[in-house]
Tab-separated table of N, CA and C in Angstrom:
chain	number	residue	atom	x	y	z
A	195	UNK	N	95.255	119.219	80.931
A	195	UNK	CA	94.593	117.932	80.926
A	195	UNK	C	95.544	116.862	81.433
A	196	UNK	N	94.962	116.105	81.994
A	196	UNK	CA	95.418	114.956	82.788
A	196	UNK	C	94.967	113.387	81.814
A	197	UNK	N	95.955	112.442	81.739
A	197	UNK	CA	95.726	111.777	81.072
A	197	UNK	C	95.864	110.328	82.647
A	198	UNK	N	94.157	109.374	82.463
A	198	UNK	CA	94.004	108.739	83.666
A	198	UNK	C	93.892	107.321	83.142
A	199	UNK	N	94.563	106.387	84.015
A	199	UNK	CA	93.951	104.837	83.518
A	199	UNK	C	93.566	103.993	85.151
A	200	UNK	N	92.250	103.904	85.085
A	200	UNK	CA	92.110	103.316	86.140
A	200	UNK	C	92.740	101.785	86.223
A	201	UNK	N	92.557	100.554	87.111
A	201	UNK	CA	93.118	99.227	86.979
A	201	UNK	C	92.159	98.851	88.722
A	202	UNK	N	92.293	97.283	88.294
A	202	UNK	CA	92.195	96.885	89.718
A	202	UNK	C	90.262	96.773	90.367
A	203	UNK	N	89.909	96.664	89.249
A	203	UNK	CA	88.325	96.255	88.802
A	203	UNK	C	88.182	94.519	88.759
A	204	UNK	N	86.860	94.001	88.712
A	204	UNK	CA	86.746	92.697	88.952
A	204	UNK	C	85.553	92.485	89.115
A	205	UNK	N	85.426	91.198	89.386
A	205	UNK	CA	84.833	90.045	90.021
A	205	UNK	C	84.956	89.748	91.917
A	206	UNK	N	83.655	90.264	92.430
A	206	UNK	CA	84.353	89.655	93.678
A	206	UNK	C	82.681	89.296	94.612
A	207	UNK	N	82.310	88.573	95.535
A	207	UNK	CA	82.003	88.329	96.508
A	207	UNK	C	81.065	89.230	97.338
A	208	UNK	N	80.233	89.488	97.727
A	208	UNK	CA	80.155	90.163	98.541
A	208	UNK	C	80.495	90.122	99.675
A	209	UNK	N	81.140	91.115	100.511
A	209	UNK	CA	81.507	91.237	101.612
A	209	UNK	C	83.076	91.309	101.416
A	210	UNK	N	83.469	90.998	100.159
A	210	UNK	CA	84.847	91.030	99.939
A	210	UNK	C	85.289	92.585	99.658
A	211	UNK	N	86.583	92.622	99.356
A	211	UNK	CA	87.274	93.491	98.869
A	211	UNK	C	88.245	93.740	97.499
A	212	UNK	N	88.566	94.746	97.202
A	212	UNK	CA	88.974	95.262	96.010
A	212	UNK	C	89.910	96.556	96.072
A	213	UNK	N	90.825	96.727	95.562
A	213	UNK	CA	91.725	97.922	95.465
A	213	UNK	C	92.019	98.562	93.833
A	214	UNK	N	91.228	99.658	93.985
A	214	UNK	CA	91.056	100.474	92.309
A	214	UNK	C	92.354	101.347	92.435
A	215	UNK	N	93.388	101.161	91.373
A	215	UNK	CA	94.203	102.353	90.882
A	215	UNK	C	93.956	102.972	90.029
A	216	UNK	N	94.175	104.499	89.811
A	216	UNK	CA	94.603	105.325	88.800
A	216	UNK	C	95.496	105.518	88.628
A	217	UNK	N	96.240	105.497	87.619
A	217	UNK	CA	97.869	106.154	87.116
A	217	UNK	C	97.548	107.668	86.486
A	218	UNK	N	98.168	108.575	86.602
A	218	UNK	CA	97.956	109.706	85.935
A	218	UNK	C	99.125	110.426	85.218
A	219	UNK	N	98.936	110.713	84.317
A	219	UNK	CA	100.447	110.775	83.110
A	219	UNK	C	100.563	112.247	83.499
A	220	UNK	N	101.461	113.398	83.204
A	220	UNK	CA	102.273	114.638	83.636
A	220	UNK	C	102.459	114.686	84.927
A	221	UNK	N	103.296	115.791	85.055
A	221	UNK	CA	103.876	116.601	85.849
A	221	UNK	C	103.245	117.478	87.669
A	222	UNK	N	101.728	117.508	86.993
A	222	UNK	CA	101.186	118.633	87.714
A	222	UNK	C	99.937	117.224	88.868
A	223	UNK	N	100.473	116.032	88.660
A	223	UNK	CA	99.382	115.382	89.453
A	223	UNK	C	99.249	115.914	91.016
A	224	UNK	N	100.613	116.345	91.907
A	224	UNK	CA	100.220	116.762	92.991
A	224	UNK	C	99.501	118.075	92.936
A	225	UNK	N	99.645	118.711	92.175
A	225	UNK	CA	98.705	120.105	92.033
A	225	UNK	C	96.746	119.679	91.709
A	226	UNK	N	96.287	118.148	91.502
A	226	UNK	CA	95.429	118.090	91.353
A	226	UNK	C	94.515	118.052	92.371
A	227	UNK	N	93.112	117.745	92.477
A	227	UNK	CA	92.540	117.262	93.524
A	227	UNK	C	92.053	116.075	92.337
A	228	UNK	N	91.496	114.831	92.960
A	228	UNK	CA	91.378	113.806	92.507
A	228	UNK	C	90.714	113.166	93.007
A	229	UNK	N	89.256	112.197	92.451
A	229	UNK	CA	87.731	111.748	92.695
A	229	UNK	C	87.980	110.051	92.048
A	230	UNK	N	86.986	109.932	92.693
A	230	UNK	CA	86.599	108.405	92.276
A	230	UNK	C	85.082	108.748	92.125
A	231	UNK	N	84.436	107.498	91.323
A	231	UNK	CA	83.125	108.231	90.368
A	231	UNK	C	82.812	106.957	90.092
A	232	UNK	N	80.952	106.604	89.835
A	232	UNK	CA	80.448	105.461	89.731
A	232	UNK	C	79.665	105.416	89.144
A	233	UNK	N	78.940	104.374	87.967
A	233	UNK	CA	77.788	104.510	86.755
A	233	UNK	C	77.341	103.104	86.992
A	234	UNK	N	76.867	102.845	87.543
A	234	UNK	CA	75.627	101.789	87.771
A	234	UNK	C	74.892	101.685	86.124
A	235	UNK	N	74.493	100.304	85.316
A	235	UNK	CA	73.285	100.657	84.693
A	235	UNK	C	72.378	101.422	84.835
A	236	UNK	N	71.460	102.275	84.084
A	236	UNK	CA	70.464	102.742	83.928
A	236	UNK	C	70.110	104.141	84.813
A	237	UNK	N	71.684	104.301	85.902
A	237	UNK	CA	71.900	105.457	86.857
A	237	UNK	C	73.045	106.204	86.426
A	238	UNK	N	72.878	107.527	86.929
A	238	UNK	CA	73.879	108.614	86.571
A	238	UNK	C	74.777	108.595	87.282
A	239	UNK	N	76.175	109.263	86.897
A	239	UNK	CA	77.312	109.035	87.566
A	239	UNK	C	77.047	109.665	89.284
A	240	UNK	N	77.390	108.908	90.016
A	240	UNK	CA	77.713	109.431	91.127
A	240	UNK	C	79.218	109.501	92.210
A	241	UNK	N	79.190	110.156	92.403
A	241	UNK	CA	80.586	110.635	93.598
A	241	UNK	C	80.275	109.798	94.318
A	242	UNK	N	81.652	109.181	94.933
A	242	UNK	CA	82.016	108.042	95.654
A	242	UNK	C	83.208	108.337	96.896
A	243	UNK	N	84.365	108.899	96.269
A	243	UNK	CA	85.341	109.593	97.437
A	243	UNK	C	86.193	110.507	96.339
A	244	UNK	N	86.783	111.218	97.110
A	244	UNK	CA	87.197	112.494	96.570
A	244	UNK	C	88.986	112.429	97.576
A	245	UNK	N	89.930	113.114	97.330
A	245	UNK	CA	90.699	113.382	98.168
A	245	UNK	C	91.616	115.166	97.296
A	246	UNK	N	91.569	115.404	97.913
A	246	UNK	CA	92.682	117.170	97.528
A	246	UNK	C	94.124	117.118	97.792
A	247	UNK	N	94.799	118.432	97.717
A	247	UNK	CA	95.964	118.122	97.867
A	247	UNK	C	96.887	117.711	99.048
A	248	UNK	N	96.262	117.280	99.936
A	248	UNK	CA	96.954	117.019	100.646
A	248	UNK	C	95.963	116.095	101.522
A	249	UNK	N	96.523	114.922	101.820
A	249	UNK	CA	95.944	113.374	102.611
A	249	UNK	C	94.782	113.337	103.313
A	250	UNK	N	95.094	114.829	104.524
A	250	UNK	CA	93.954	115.208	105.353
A	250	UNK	C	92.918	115.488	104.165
A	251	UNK	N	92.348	116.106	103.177
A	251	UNK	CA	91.356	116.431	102.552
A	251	UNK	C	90.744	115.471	101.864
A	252	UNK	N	89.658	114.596	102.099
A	252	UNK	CA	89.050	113.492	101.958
A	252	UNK	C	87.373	114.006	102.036
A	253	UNK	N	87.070	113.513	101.089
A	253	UNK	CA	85.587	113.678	101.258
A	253	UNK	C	84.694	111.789	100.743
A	254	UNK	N	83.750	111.337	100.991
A	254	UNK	CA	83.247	110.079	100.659
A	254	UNK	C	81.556	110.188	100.540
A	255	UNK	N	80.715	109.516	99.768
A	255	UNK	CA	79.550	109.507	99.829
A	255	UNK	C	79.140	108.751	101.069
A	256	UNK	N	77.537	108.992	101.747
A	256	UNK	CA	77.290	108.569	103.096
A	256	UNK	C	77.398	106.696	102.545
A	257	UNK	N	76.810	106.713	101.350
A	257	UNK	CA	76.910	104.983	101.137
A	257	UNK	C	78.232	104.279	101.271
A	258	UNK	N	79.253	105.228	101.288
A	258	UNK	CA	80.678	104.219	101.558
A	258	UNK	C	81.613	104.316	102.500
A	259	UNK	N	81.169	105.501	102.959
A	259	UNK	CA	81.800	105.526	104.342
A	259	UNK	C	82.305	104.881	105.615
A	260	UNK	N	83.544	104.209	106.119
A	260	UNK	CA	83.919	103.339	106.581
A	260	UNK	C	83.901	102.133	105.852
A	261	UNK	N	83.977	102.014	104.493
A	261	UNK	CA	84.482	101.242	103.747
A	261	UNK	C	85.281	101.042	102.894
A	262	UNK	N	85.159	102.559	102.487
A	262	UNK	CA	85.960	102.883	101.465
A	262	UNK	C	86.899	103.786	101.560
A	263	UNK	N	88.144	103.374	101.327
A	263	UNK	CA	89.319	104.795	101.432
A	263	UNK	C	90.317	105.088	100.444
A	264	UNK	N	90.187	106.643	100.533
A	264	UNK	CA	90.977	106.863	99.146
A	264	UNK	C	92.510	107.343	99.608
A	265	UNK	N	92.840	107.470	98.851
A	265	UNK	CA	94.440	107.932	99.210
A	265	UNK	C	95.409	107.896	97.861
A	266	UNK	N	96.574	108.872	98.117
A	266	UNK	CA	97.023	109.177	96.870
A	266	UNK	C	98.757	109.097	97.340
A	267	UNK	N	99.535	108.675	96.024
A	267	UNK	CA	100.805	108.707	96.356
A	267	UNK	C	101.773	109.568	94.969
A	268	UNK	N	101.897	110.869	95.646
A	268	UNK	CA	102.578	111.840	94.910
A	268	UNK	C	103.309	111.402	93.570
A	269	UNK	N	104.391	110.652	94.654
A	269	UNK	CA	106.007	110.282	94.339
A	269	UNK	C	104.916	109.005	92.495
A	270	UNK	N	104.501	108.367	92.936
A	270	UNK	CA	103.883	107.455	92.100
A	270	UNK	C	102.665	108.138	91.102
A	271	UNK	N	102.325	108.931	90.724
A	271	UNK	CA	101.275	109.927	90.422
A	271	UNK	C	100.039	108.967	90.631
A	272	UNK	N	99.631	108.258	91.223
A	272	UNK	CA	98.577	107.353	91.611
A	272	UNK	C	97.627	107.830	92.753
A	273	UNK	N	96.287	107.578	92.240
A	273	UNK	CA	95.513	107.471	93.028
A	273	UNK	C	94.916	106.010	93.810
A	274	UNK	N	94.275	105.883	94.835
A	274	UNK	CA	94.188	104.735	95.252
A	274	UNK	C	92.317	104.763	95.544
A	275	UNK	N	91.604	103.332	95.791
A	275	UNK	CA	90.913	103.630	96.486
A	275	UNK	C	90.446	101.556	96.923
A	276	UNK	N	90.752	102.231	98.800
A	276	UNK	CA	90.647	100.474	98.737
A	276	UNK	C	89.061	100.305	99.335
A	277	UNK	N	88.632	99.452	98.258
A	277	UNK	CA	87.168	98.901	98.756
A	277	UNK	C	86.999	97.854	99.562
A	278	UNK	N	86.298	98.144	101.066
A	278	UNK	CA	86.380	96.864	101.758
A	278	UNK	C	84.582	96.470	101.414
A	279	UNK	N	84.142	95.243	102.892
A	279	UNK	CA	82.884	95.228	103.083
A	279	UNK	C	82.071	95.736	101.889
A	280	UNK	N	82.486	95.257	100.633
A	280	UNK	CA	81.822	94.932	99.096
A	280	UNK	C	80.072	94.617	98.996
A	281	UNK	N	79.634	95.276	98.858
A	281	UNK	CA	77.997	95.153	98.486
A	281	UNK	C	77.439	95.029	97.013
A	282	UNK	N	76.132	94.375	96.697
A	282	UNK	CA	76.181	94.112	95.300
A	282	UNK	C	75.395	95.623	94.793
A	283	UNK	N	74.648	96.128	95.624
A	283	UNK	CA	74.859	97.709	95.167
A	283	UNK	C	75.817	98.456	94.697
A	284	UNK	N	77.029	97.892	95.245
A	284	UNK	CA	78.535	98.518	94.713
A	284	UNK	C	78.778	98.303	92.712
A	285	UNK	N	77.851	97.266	92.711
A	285	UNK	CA	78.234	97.097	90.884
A	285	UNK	C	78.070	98.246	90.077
A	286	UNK	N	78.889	98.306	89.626
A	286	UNK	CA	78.988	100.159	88.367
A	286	UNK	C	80.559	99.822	87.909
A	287	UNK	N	80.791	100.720	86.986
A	287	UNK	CA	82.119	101.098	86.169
A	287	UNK	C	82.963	102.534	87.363
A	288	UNK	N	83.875	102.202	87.362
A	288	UNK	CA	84.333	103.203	88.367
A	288	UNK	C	85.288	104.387	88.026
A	289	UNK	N	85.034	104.965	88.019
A	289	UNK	CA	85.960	106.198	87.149
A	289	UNK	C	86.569	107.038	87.873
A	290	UNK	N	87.756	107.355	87.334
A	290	UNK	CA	88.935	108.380	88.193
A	290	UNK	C	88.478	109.487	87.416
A	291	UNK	N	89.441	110.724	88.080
A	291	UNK	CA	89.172	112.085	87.468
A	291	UNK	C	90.114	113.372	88.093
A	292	UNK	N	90.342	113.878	87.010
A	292	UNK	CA	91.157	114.873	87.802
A	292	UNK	C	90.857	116.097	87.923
A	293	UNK	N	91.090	117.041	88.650
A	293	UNK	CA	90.801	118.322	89.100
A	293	UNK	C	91.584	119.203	89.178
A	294	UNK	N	91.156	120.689	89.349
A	294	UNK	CA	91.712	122.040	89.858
A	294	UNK	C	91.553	121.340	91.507
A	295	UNK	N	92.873	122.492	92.084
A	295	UNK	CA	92.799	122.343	93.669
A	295	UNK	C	91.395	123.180	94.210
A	296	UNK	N	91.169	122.368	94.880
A	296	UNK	CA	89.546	122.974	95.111
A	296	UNK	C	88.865	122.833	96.741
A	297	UNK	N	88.055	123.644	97.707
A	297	UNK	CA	87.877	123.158	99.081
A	297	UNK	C	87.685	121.731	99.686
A	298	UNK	N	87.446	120.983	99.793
A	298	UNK	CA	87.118	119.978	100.680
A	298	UNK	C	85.853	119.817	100.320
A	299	UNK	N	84.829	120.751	100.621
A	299	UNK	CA	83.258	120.927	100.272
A	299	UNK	C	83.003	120.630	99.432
A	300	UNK	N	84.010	121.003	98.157
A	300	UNK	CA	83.646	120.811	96.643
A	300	UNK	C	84.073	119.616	95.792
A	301	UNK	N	85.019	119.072	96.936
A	301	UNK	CA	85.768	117.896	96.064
A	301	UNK	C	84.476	116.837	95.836
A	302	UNK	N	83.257	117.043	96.090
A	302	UNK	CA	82.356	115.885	95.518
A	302	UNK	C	81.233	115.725	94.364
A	303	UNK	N	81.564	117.107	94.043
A	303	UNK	CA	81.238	117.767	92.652
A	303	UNK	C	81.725	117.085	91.151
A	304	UNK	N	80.851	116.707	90.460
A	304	UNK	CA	81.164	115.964	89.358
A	304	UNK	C	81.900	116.759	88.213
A	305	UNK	N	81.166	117.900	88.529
A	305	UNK	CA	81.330	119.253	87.338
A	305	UNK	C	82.795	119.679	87.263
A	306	UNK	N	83.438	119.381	88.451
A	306	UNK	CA	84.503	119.854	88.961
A	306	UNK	C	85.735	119.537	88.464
A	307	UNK	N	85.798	118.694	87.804
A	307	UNK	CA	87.049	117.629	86.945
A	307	UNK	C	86.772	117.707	85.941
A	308	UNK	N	87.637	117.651	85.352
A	308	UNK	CA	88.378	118.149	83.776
A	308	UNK	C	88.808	116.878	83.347
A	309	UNK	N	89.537	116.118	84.295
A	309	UNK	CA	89.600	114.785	83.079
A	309	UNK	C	89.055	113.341	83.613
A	310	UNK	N	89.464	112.329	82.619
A	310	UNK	CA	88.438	110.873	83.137
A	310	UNK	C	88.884	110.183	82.751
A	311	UNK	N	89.017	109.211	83.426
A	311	UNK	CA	89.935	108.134	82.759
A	311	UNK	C	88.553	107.020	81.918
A	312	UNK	N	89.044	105.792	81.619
A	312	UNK	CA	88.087	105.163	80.395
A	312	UNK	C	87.200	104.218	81.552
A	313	UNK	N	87.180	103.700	82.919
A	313	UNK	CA	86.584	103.257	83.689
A	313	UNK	C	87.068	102.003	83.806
A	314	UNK	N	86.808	101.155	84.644
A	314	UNK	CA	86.918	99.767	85.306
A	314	UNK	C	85.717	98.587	85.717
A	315	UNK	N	85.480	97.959	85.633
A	315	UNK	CA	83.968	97.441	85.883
A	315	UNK	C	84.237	96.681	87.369
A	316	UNK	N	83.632	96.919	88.118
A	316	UNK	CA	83.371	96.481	89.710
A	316	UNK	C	81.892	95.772	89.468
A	317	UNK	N	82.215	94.524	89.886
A	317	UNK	CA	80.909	93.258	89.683
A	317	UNK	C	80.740	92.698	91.163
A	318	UNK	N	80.240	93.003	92.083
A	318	UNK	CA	80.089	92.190	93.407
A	318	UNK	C	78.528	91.456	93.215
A	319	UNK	N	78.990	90.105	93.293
A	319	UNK	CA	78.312	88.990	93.333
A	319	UNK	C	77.383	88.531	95.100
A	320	UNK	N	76.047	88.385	94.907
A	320	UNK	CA	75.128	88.537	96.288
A	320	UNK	C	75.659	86.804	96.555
């Protein structure tokens, strides 16, 4: 188990931007694959971007694509994910998560992660 704290949630604009971190506590974070995850009121969590062990392995939902990019820094056990071009559809709690190393295909699988951090609230204002 992976212990996660997301940060870097807010208040913002639409059309603006936002940059979500995860910190992730042990040893084994480069051995993870690692997701970003979204709960809208009254909607179920959905996959947002995904990245595996290594930079090239990126996966994103069609709704955020070219907006959103994830990226991870070993040395820092952090995950990243910078939100540009902010929509008020974007409002939900945003959740990190960690994983077994897993294909590319699968990194957008909810089932797939084992841990979660406590979430962040993302508010984009129309």
């Amino acid at each position: 188990q992976v212990q996660l704290v997301e940060s870097g949630g807010g208040l913002v604009q639409a059309g603006g931007s936002l940059r979500l971190s995860c910190a992730a506590s042990g040893r084994t974070f480069r051995l993870n694959s690692m997701g970003w995850f979204r709960q809208a009121p009254g909607k179920e969590r959905e996959s947002v971007a995904a990245i595996g062990l290594t930079a090239g392995s990126t996966s994103y939902a069609d709704s955020v694509k070219g907006r959103f990019t994830i990226s991870r820094d070993n040395a820092k056990n952090t995950v990243y994910q910078q939100m540009n071009s902010l929509k008020p559809e974007d409002t939900a709690i945003y959740y990190c998560a960690a994983g077994p190393p897993m294909p590319t295909a699968q990194l957008m699988g909810v089932r797939g992660y084992h841990s979660w951090g406590q979430g962040t609230q993302v508010t984009v204002s129309s």
